[in-house]
Amino acid sequence: MKEKEASTREKLKRWSHEASKELKEAKDHSQLDDTYKSYLGKKGLLSEISKGLKNLPIEERRDTGQMVGEYRNQIESLYQDLSARLTQKDLEKRLQKENYDLLRPFSLPIGRLHPLTIMQREVEDIFSTMGFEMMDGPELETDEYNFERLNFSKDHPARDMQDTIWTEDGRLLRTHTSAVQVRAMEIKKPPFRILAHGRCFRYEETDSSHETTFHQIEGMMVDRVVSVAHLIYVMKILLSRIFDKEVKVRLRPGYFPFVEPGFELDMFCLLCAGKGCSTCRHSCWIELLPCGLVHPQVLRLGGISPNEWSGFAFGLGLDRLVMMRYGVEDIRRFLSGNLRFLNQF
Ligand code: FA5
């Protein structure tokens, strides 16, 4: 047995010597890996030696086993070392061949924000200084959130005001961000102020001020005594900050089942300044911002007592606001993907 043990140890020493030598002689990764496998792989020489350990007497098995482990670690770390060196050499060779100058200055075209995003963030900043909290809602909505709980019963004629795109499972692409009002009432206790922005979708014929996909910013404030005066004040702050000057606005009565009273806030068209253009449909006013006081029934459906609480809400057409600010004459440019247009902002 002693002889057998001695010959196993001899074998191990020889093995380790040969393995180191061959690994060091490897010229590339493939030679290195092949050598590694032939010694340390599953069917390699070391595995064979390890299998033979069980034939040694128990008291010698431990020492020889330990020796196997040590050699394995030595060869393993030599392999890792050589492999890293080869990688470095390969890289140096490639860099020489490709003539890389890592210090050569280069310029990448700088990306920029979409004008809608610029405006959205600006509006959000203005409202957050007035204590409004940002909220989000899904673009694929249910009839309940988009219509029913906003006081549009199933056969309400006002549903026809918004040409809806339905999905086969009975849901819809939200026609307005007002659906987020319902979600806000569901999760917030009054008093609260929220702002939500996002895409809306309508099955509409497009023209210079109408798109099938457009953007709205919804605002809602619920507190003890909220009046039209609060609403007008907030709207004026918004427009004067956005346009940095006094902007002419007018309020017309407007009908939406979820506000009472409801208004249309129009803005004097800055594109034609009173001359008449296709964007304002030659009326010199741009319909920008419908708003009103939250209908008591909507509060009730949202679990809020209208005897205790009141509120205002508005739905700002973001695309049209951007058109007025930058003098964009056609809303369809925003989603056109035309870089010459987008690079101007
Ligand atoms: C609404 O969508 C209501 N949810 C707004 C509201 C909110 C009223 C809260 C009261 C209280 P309206 O359908 O008018 O209302 O759309 C609101 C704004 O979205 C419009 O003034 C307009 O600026 C913009 N808008 C509507 N349809 C389009 C369209 N097809 N393309 C571009 N902008 C549009």
Short mmCIF file of C-alpha atoms and ligand atoms in Angstrom, two decimals:
data_model
loop_
_atom_site.label_atom_id
_atom_site.label_comp_id
_atom_site.label_asym_id
_atom_site.label_seq_id
_atom_site.Cartn_x
_atom_site.Cartn_y
_atom_site.Cartn_z
CA MET A 1 0.00 0.00 0.00
CA LYS A 2 2.83 2.42 0.94
CA GLU A 3 4.23 1.88 -2.52
CA LYS A 4 0.90 2.58 -4.11
CA GLU A 5 0.60 5.81 -2.12
CA ALA A 6 4.13 6.83 -3.04
CA SER A 7 3.45 6.18 -6.69
CA THR A 8 0.21 8.25 -6.49
CA ARG A 9 2.11 11.17 -4.99
CA GLU A 10 4.85 10.76 -7.60
CA LYS A 11 2.21 10.76 -10.28
CA LEU A 12 0.67 13.93 -8.85
CA LYS A 13 4.02 15.75 -8.77
CA ARG A 14 4.80 14.76 -12.30
CA TRP A 15 1.33 15.69 -13.36
CA SER A 16 1.56 19.11 -11.81
CA HIS A 17 4.96 19.75 -13.38
CA GLU A 18 3.79 18.75 -16.84
CA ALA A 19 0.53 20.66 -16.56
CA SER A 20 2.34 23.89 -15.58
CA LYS A 21 4.83 23.47 -18.39
CA GLU A 22 2.20 22.84 -21.05
CA LEU A 23 -0.03 25.64 -19.88
CA LYS A 24 2.88 28.07 -20.00
CA GLU A 25 3.72 26.99 -23.53
CA ALA A 26 0.18 27.64 -24.82
CA LYS A 27 0.24 30.28 -27.53
CA ASP A 28 -3.43 31.22 -27.56
CA HIS A 29 -6.70 30.74 -25.70
CA SER A 30 -7.66 27.62 -27.58
CA GLN A 31 -4.38 25.83 -26.75
CA LEU A 32 -4.63 26.99 -23.17
CA ASP A 33 -8.20 25.74 -22.78
CA ASP A 34 -7.41 22.37 -24.38
CA THR A 35 -4.48 21.84 -22.02
CA TYR A 36 -6.59 22.88 -19.07
CA LYS A 37 -9.31 20.40 -20.02
CA SER A 38 -6.85 17.55 -20.51
CA TYR A 39 -5.62 17.98 -16.92
CA LEU A 40 -8.46 19.50 -14.95
CA GLY A 41 -11.49 18.65 -17.07
CA LYS A 42 -14.05 15.99 -16.15
CA LYS A 43 -12.12 13.36 -18.02
CA GLY A 44 -8.74 14.93 -17.25
CA LEU A 45 -5.78 13.31 -15.56
CA LEU A 46 -6.54 14.80 -12.17
CA SER A 47 -10.04 13.31 -12.18
CA GLU A 48 -8.51 9.91 -12.87
CA ILE A 49 -6.12 10.31 -9.96
CA SER A 50 -8.96 11.45 -7.71
CA LYS A 51 -10.99 8.40 -8.61
CA GLY A 52 -8.04 6.18 -7.57
CA LEU A 53 -8.00 7.73 -4.07
CA LYS A 54 -10.68 5.39 -2.80
CA ASN A 55 -8.29 2.45 -3.23
CA LEU A 56 -5.80 3.93 -0.76
CA PRO A 57 -5.90 3.01 2.95
CA ILE A 58 -8.10 5.39 4.87
CA GLU A 59 -5.27 7.01 6.90
CA GLU A 60 -3.34 7.87 3.72
CA ARG A 61 -6.32 8.89 1.72
CA ARG A 62 -6.65 12.17 3.61
CA ASP A 63 -3.07 13.38 3.01
CA THR A 64 -3.07 12.38 -0.62
CA GLY A 65 -6.53 13.94 -1.07
CA GLN A 66 -5.24 17.16 0.41
CA MET A 67 -2.33 17.08 -2.02
CA VAL A 68 -4.76 16.64 -4.91
CA GLY A 69 -6.66 19.73 -3.74
CA GLU A 70 -3.52 21.81 -3.45
CA TYR A 71 -2.27 20.90 -6.91
CA ARG A 72 -5.71 21.55 -8.35
CA ASN A 73 -5.73 25.06 -6.86
CA GLN A 74 -2.20 25.78 -8.07
CA ILE A 75 -2.96 24.75 -11.63
CA GLU A 76 -6.31 26.50 -11.58
CA SER A 77 -4.78 29.82 -10.52
CA LEU A 78 -1.95 29.44 -13.04
CA TYR A 79 -4.59 28.91 -15.75
CA GLN A 80 -6.53 32.06 -14.70
CA ASP A 81 -3.33 34.08 -14.69
CA LEU A 82 -2.22 32.93 -18.11
CA SER A 83 -5.70 33.40 -19.52
CA ALA A 84 -5.81 37.03 -18.30
CA ARG A 85 -2.36 37.66 -19.77
CA LEU A 86 -3.42 36.25 -23.14
CA THR A 87 -6.55 38.45 -23.14
CA GLN A 88 -4.40 41.50 -22.46
CA LYS A 89 -1.99 40.52 -25.23
CA ASP A 90 -4.88 40.03 -27.68
CA LEU A 91 -6.22 43.45 -26.80
CA GLU A 92 -2.85 45.10 -27.27
CA LYS A 93 -2.45 43.41 -30.63
CA ARG A 94 -5.92 44.55 -31.72
CA LEU A 95 -5.32 48.10 -30.58
CA GLN A 96 -2.07 48.21 -32.52
CA LYS A 97 -3.72 46.83 -35.61
CA GLU A 98 -6.78 49.04 -35.45
CA ASN A 99 -4.73 52.08 -34.62
CA TYR A 100 -6.99 53.30 -31.83
CA ASP A 101 -6.36 56.73 -30.46
CA LEU A 102 -8.25 56.79 -27.22
CA LEU A 103 -7.51 60.44 -26.71
CA ARG A 104 -8.80 61.59 -30.09
CA PRO A 105 -11.70 63.99 -29.49
CA PHE A 106 -15.02 62.83 -30.94
CA SER A 107 -18.51 64.23 -30.88
CA LEU A 108 -21.82 62.43 -30.60
CA PRO A 109 -25.02 64.17 -31.58
CA ILE A 110 -26.62 65.43 -28.38
CA GLY A 111 -30.15 64.19 -27.73
CA ARG A 112 -32.85 66.57 -26.61
CA LEU A 113 -36.27 66.49 -25.02
CA HIS A 114 -39.42 66.44 -27.09
CA PRO A 115 -41.24 69.81 -26.95
CA LEU A 116 -44.23 68.07 -25.33
CA THR A 117 -41.96 66.74 -22.58
CA ILE A 118 -40.39 70.17 -22.06
CA MET A 119 -43.83 71.71 -21.60
CA GLN A 120 -45.17 68.85 -19.49
CA ARG A 121 -42.27 69.26 -17.04
CA GLU A 122 -42.73 73.01 -16.93
CA VAL A 123 -46.44 72.67 -16.14
CA GLU A 124 -45.64 70.06 -13.49
CA ASP A 125 -43.11 72.42 -11.89
CA ILE A 126 -45.62 75.27 -11.78
CA PHE A 127 -48.27 73.08 -10.19
CA SER A 128 -45.95 71.45 -7.69
CA THR A 129 -45.14 74.91 -6.32
CA MET A 130 -48.90 75.20 -5.67
CA GLY A 131 -48.98 71.94 -3.73
CA PHE A 132 -50.20 69.62 -6.49
CA GLU A 133 -49.02 66.03 -6.36
CA MET A 134 -48.21 64.08 -9.56
CA MET A 135 -50.35 61.03 -10.36
CA ASP A 136 -50.50 58.48 -13.12
CA GLY A 137 -53.17 56.30 -14.69
CA PRO A 138 -53.36 53.59 -17.37
CA GLU A 139 -53.87 54.35 -21.05
CA LEU A 140 -56.00 51.24 -21.46
CA GLU A 141 -59.01 52.02 -19.30
CA THR A 142 -62.36 50.57 -18.36
CA ASP A 143 -65.73 52.12 -19.15
CA GLU A 144 -66.23 52.54 -15.42
CA TYR A 145 -63.22 54.84 -14.91
CA ASN A 146 -63.35 56.68 -18.23
CA PHE A 147 -67.12 57.28 -18.21
CA GLU A 148 -69.43 55.79 -15.59
CA ARG A 149 -67.86 57.16 -12.45
CA LEU A 150 -67.52 60.54 -14.16
CA ASN A 151 -71.29 60.67 -14.33
CA PHE A 152 -71.66 59.44 -17.92
CA SER A 153 -74.30 56.74 -17.55
CA LYS A 154 -74.32 53.91 -20.13
CA ASP A 155 -76.53 55.67 -22.67
CA HIS A 156 -75.49 59.25 -21.86
CA PRO A 157 -75.42 61.32 -25.09
CA ALA A 158 -72.24 63.11 -23.93
CA ARG A 159 -70.31 59.91 -24.64
CA ASP A 160 -70.63 60.82 -28.32
CA MET A 161 -68.55 63.95 -27.69
CA GLN A 162 -65.50 61.72 -27.42
CA ASP A 163 -65.08 59.25 -30.28
CA THR A 164 -63.87 56.24 -28.41
CA ILE A 165 -61.53 53.47 -29.55
CA TRP A 166 -62.72 50.23 -27.94
CA THR A 167 -60.76 47.02 -27.56
CA GLU A 168 -62.32 43.62 -28.22
CA ASP A 169 -62.50 42.77 -24.51
CA GLY A 170 -64.75 45.79 -23.82
CA ARG A 171 -62.04 48.11 -22.53
CA LEU A 172 -61.05 51.36 -24.25
CA LEU A 173 -58.09 53.63 -24.93
CA ARG A 174 -58.72 56.48 -22.53
CA THR A 175 -60.30 59.43 -24.28
CA HIS A 176 -59.20 61.86 -21.58
CA THR A 177 -57.06 62.02 -18.47
CA SER A 178 -60.18 62.70 -16.37
CA ALA A 179 -60.18 58.97 -15.60
CA VAL A 180 -57.30 59.76 -13.20
CA GLN A 181 -59.72 61.92 -11.15
CA VAL A 182 -61.61 58.72 -10.31
CA ARG A 183 -58.39 56.94 -9.36
CA ALA A 184 -57.36 59.89 -7.18
CA MET A 185 -60.65 59.84 -5.27
CA GLU A 186 -60.21 56.11 -4.79
CA ILE A 187 -56.84 56.38 -3.05
CA LYS A 188 -56.74 59.86 -1.53
CA LYS A 189 -58.54 61.37 1.40
CA PRO A 190 -59.56 65.02 0.97
CA PRO A 191 -58.15 67.61 0.99
CA PHE A 192 -55.92 66.81 -2.00
CA ARG A 193 -54.53 68.36 -5.18
CA ILE A 194 -53.36 66.17 -8.03
CA LEU A 195 -51.95 66.61 -11.50
CA ALA A 196 -51.78 63.84 -14.12
CA HIS A 197 -50.42 63.92 -17.64
CA GLY A 198 -50.55 61.40 -20.43
CA ARG A 199 -51.61 60.27 -23.87
CA CYS A 200 -55.26 60.20 -24.85
CA PHE A 201 -56.80 58.61 -27.90
CA ARG A 202 -59.81 59.43 -30.04
CA TYR A 203 -61.12 58.04 -33.29
CA GLU A 204 -61.13 61.44 -34.98
CA GLU A 205 -60.35 62.81 -38.36
CA THR A 206 -57.05 64.65 -38.06
CA ASP A 207 -56.38 68.23 -39.06
CA SER A 208 -53.94 70.94 -37.98
CA SER A 209 -55.33 71.00 -34.40
CA HIS A 210 -56.71 67.44 -34.00
CA GLU A 211 -54.78 64.20 -33.65
CA THR A 212 -55.91 60.68 -32.86
CA THR A 213 -53.21 60.50 -30.17
CA PHE A 214 -52.78 63.68 -28.17
CA HIS A 215 -51.79 64.73 -24.68
CA GLN A 216 -53.68 66.15 -21.74
CA ILE A 217 -52.81 67.37 -18.29
CA GLU A 218 -55.52 66.85 -15.72
CA GLY A 219 -55.74 68.80 -12.52
CA MET A 220 -58.04 68.29 -9.59
CA MET A 221 -58.29 70.05 -6.27
CA VAL A 222 -60.64 68.93 -3.51
CA ASP A 223 -60.96 70.96 -0.33
CA ARG A 224 -63.54 72.41 2.07
CA VAL A 225 -64.68 75.43 0.07
CA VAL A 226 -63.42 75.52 -3.49
CA SER A 227 -64.90 78.06 -5.89
CA VAL A 228 -64.63 79.24 -9.50
CA ALA A 229 -62.40 82.06 -8.20
CA HIS A 230 -59.78 79.48 -7.11
CA LEU A 231 -60.01 77.82 -10.50
CA ILE A 232 -59.50 81.05 -12.45
CA TYR A 233 -56.64 82.11 -10.20
CA VAL A 234 -54.78 78.84 -10.76
CA MET A 235 -55.36 78.96 -14.52
CA LYS A 236 -54.06 82.53 -14.71
CA ILE A 237 -50.92 81.60 -12.78
CA LEU A 238 -50.34 78.74 -15.21
CA LEU A 239 -50.73 80.76 -18.39
CA SER A 240 -48.80 83.81 -17.23
CA ARG A 241 -45.86 81.61 -16.20
CA ILE A 242 -45.92 79.60 -19.42
CA PHE A 243 -46.14 82.58 -21.75
CA ASP A 244 -44.27 85.02 -19.57
CA LYS A 245 -46.76 87.74 -20.45
CA GLU A 246 -50.39 88.61 -20.00
CA VAL A 247 -52.41 86.23 -22.17
CA LYS A 248 -55.94 87.05 -23.24
CA VAL A 249 -58.37 84.34 -22.17
CA ARG A 250 -62.12 83.96 -22.22
CA LEU A 251 -64.46 81.69 -20.32
CA ARG A 252 -67.48 80.21 -22.06
CA PRO A 253 -70.02 77.91 -20.55
CA GLY A 254 -69.07 74.34 -21.44
CA TYR A 255 -70.83 71.09 -20.84
CA PHE A 256 -69.16 68.04 -19.29
CA PRO A 257 -71.22 65.64 -17.17
CA PHE A 258 -68.56 65.60 -14.45
CA VAL A 259 -68.43 69.33 -13.69
CA GLU A 260 -71.09 71.83 -12.68
CA PRO A 261 -70.77 74.59 -13.65
CA GLY A 262 -68.47 73.73 -16.57
CA PHE A 263 -66.42 76.11 -18.69
CA GLU A 264 -64.29 76.26 -21.77
CA LEU A 265 -61.26 78.43 -21.26
CA ASP A 266 -60.08 79.69 -24.63
CA MET A 267 -56.88 81.49 -25.30
CA PHE A 268 -56.40 84.25 -27.83
CA CYS A 269 -54.54 82.71 -30.77
CA LEU A 270 -50.90 83.76 -30.60
CA LEU A 271 -50.19 82.30 -34.01
CA CYS A 272 -52.28 84.79 -35.98
CA ALA A 273 -52.78 87.43 -33.24
CA GLY A 274 -56.30 88.19 -34.40
CA LYS A 275 -55.86 87.80 -38.17
CA GLY A 276 -57.37 84.32 -38.34
CA CYS A 277 -55.52 81.10 -39.25
CA SER A 278 -56.24 77.42 -39.86
CA THR A 279 -55.07 76.46 -36.34
CA CYS A 280 -57.76 78.59 -34.66
CA ARG A 281 -60.14 77.83 -37.51
CA HIS A 282 -60.25 81.55 -38.21
CA SER A 283 -61.96 82.25 -34.89
CA CYS A 284 -58.83 83.79 -33.29
CA TRP A 285 -59.46 81.70 -30.16
CA ILE A 286 -57.94 78.35 -29.30
CA GLU A 287 -59.97 75.94 -27.20
CA LEU A 288 -57.34 75.04 -24.65
CA LEU A 289 -58.65 74.19 -21.30
CA PRO A 290 -62.06 72.88 -20.32
CA CYS A 291 -62.67 73.10 -16.60
CA GLY A 292 -65.29 73.45 -13.88
CA LEU A 293 -66.32 72.61 -10.38
CA VAL A 294 -66.46 68.89 -9.65
CA HIS A 295 -70.04 67.63 -9.95
CA PRO A 296 -71.48 66.55 -6.54
CA GLN A 297 -72.46 63.19 -8.06
CA VAL A 298 -68.83 62.56 -9.10
CA LEU A 299 -67.68 63.26 -5.54
CA ARG A 300 -70.38 60.93 -4.22
CA LEU A 301 -69.35 58.15 -6.65
CA GLY A 302 -65.79 58.68 -5.45
CA GLY A 303 -66.84 58.17 -1.81
CA ILE A 304 -66.50 61.88 -0.90
CA SER A 305 -69.38 63.76 0.69
CA PRO A 306 -70.35 66.82 -1.41
CA ASN A 307 -71.84 68.36 1.74
CA GLU A 308 -68.39 68.57 3.26
CA TRP A 309 -66.10 68.87 0.26
CA SER A 310 -65.98 70.67 -3.06
CA GLY A 311 -63.44 70.86 -5.86
CA PHE A 312 -62.37 72.03 -9.28
CA ALA A 313 -60.95 70.10 -12.20
CA PHE A 314 -59.48 70.97 -15.56
CA GLY A 315 -58.17 69.11 -18.60
CA LEU A 316 -55.44 70.98 -20.43
CA GLY A 317 -54.69 70.15 -24.09
CA LEU A 318 -50.90 69.95 -23.87
CA ASP A 319 -50.27 69.78 -27.64
CA ARG A 320 -52.19 72.97 -28.23
CA LEU A 321 -50.36 74.77 -25.45
CA VAL A 322 -47.03 73.83 -27.04
CA MET A 323 -48.32 74.97 -30.45
CA MET A 324 -49.14 78.39 -29.02
CA ARG A 325 -45.87 78.75 -27.19
CA TYR A 326 -43.56 77.78 -30.07
CA GLY A 327 -45.71 78.81 -33.01
CA VAL A 328 -46.21 75.26 -34.33
CA GLU A 329 -48.92 75.41 -36.95
CA ASP A 330 -49.77 71.74 -37.26
CA ILE A 331 -50.30 69.33 -34.36
CA ARG A 332 -49.37 66.37 -36.57
CA ARG A 333 -45.72 67.42 -36.48
CA PHE A 334 -45.36 66.26 -32.87
CA LEU A 335 -45.61 62.55 -33.62
CA SER A 336 -44.14 62.75 -37.11
CA GLY A 337 -40.67 61.74 -35.95
CA ASN A 338 -39.24 64.47 -38.17
CA LEU A 339 -35.84 65.29 -36.68
CA ARG A 340 -35.52 68.58 -38.53
CA PHE A 341 -38.63 69.71 -36.71
CA LEU A 342 -37.68 68.24 -33.32
CA ASN A 343 -34.13 69.59 -33.36
CA GLN A 344 -35.43 73.13 -33.19
CA PHE A 345 -36.43 72.81 -29.54
C1 FA5 B 1 -62.07 66.69 -22.01
O1 FA5 B 1 -61.37 65.81 -22.48
C2 FA5 B 1 -62.41 66.76 -20.55
N1 FA5 B 1 -61.99 65.58 -19.89
C3 FA5 B 1 -61.73 67.99 -19.96
C4 FA5 B 1 -62.20 68.39 -18.59
C5 FA5 B 1 -61.44 67.98 -17.50
C6 FA5 B 1 -63.34 69.15 -18.44
C7 FA5 B 1 -61.86 68.35 -16.23
C8 FA5 B 1 -63.74 69.52 -17.19
C9 FA5 B 1 -63.00 69.12 -16.08
P1 FA5 B 1 -62.22 67.93 -24.29
O2 FA5 B 1 -62.78 66.80 -25.06
O3 FA5 B 1 -62.72 69.27 -24.67
O4 FA5 B 1 -62.51 67.71 -22.72
O5 FA5 B 1 -60.65 67.90 -24.39
C10 FA5 B 1 -59.86 68.73 -23.59
C11 FA5 B 1 -58.72 69.37 -24.39
O6 FA5 B 1 -57.97 68.34 -24.99
C12 FA5 B 1 -59.21 70.24 -25.54
O7 FA5 B 1 -59.45 71.55 -25.13
C13 FA5 B 1 -58.04 70.17 -26.48
O8 FA5 B 1 -57.05 71.09 -26.09
C14 FA5 B 1 -57.52 68.78 -26.25
N2 FA5 B 1 -58.03 67.86 -27.27
C15 FA5 B 1 -59.20 67.22 -27.32
N3 FA5 B 1 -59.30 66.46 -28.42
C16 FA5 B 1 -58.15 66.61 -29.09
C17 FA5 B 1 -57.62 66.09 -30.32
N4 FA5 B 1 -58.27 65.21 -31.05
N5 FA5 B 1 -56.38 66.48 -30.69
C18 FA5 B 1 -55.68 67.36 -29.92
N6 FA5 B 1 -56.11 67.88 -28.79
C19 FA5 B 1 -57.33 67.53 -28.36
#
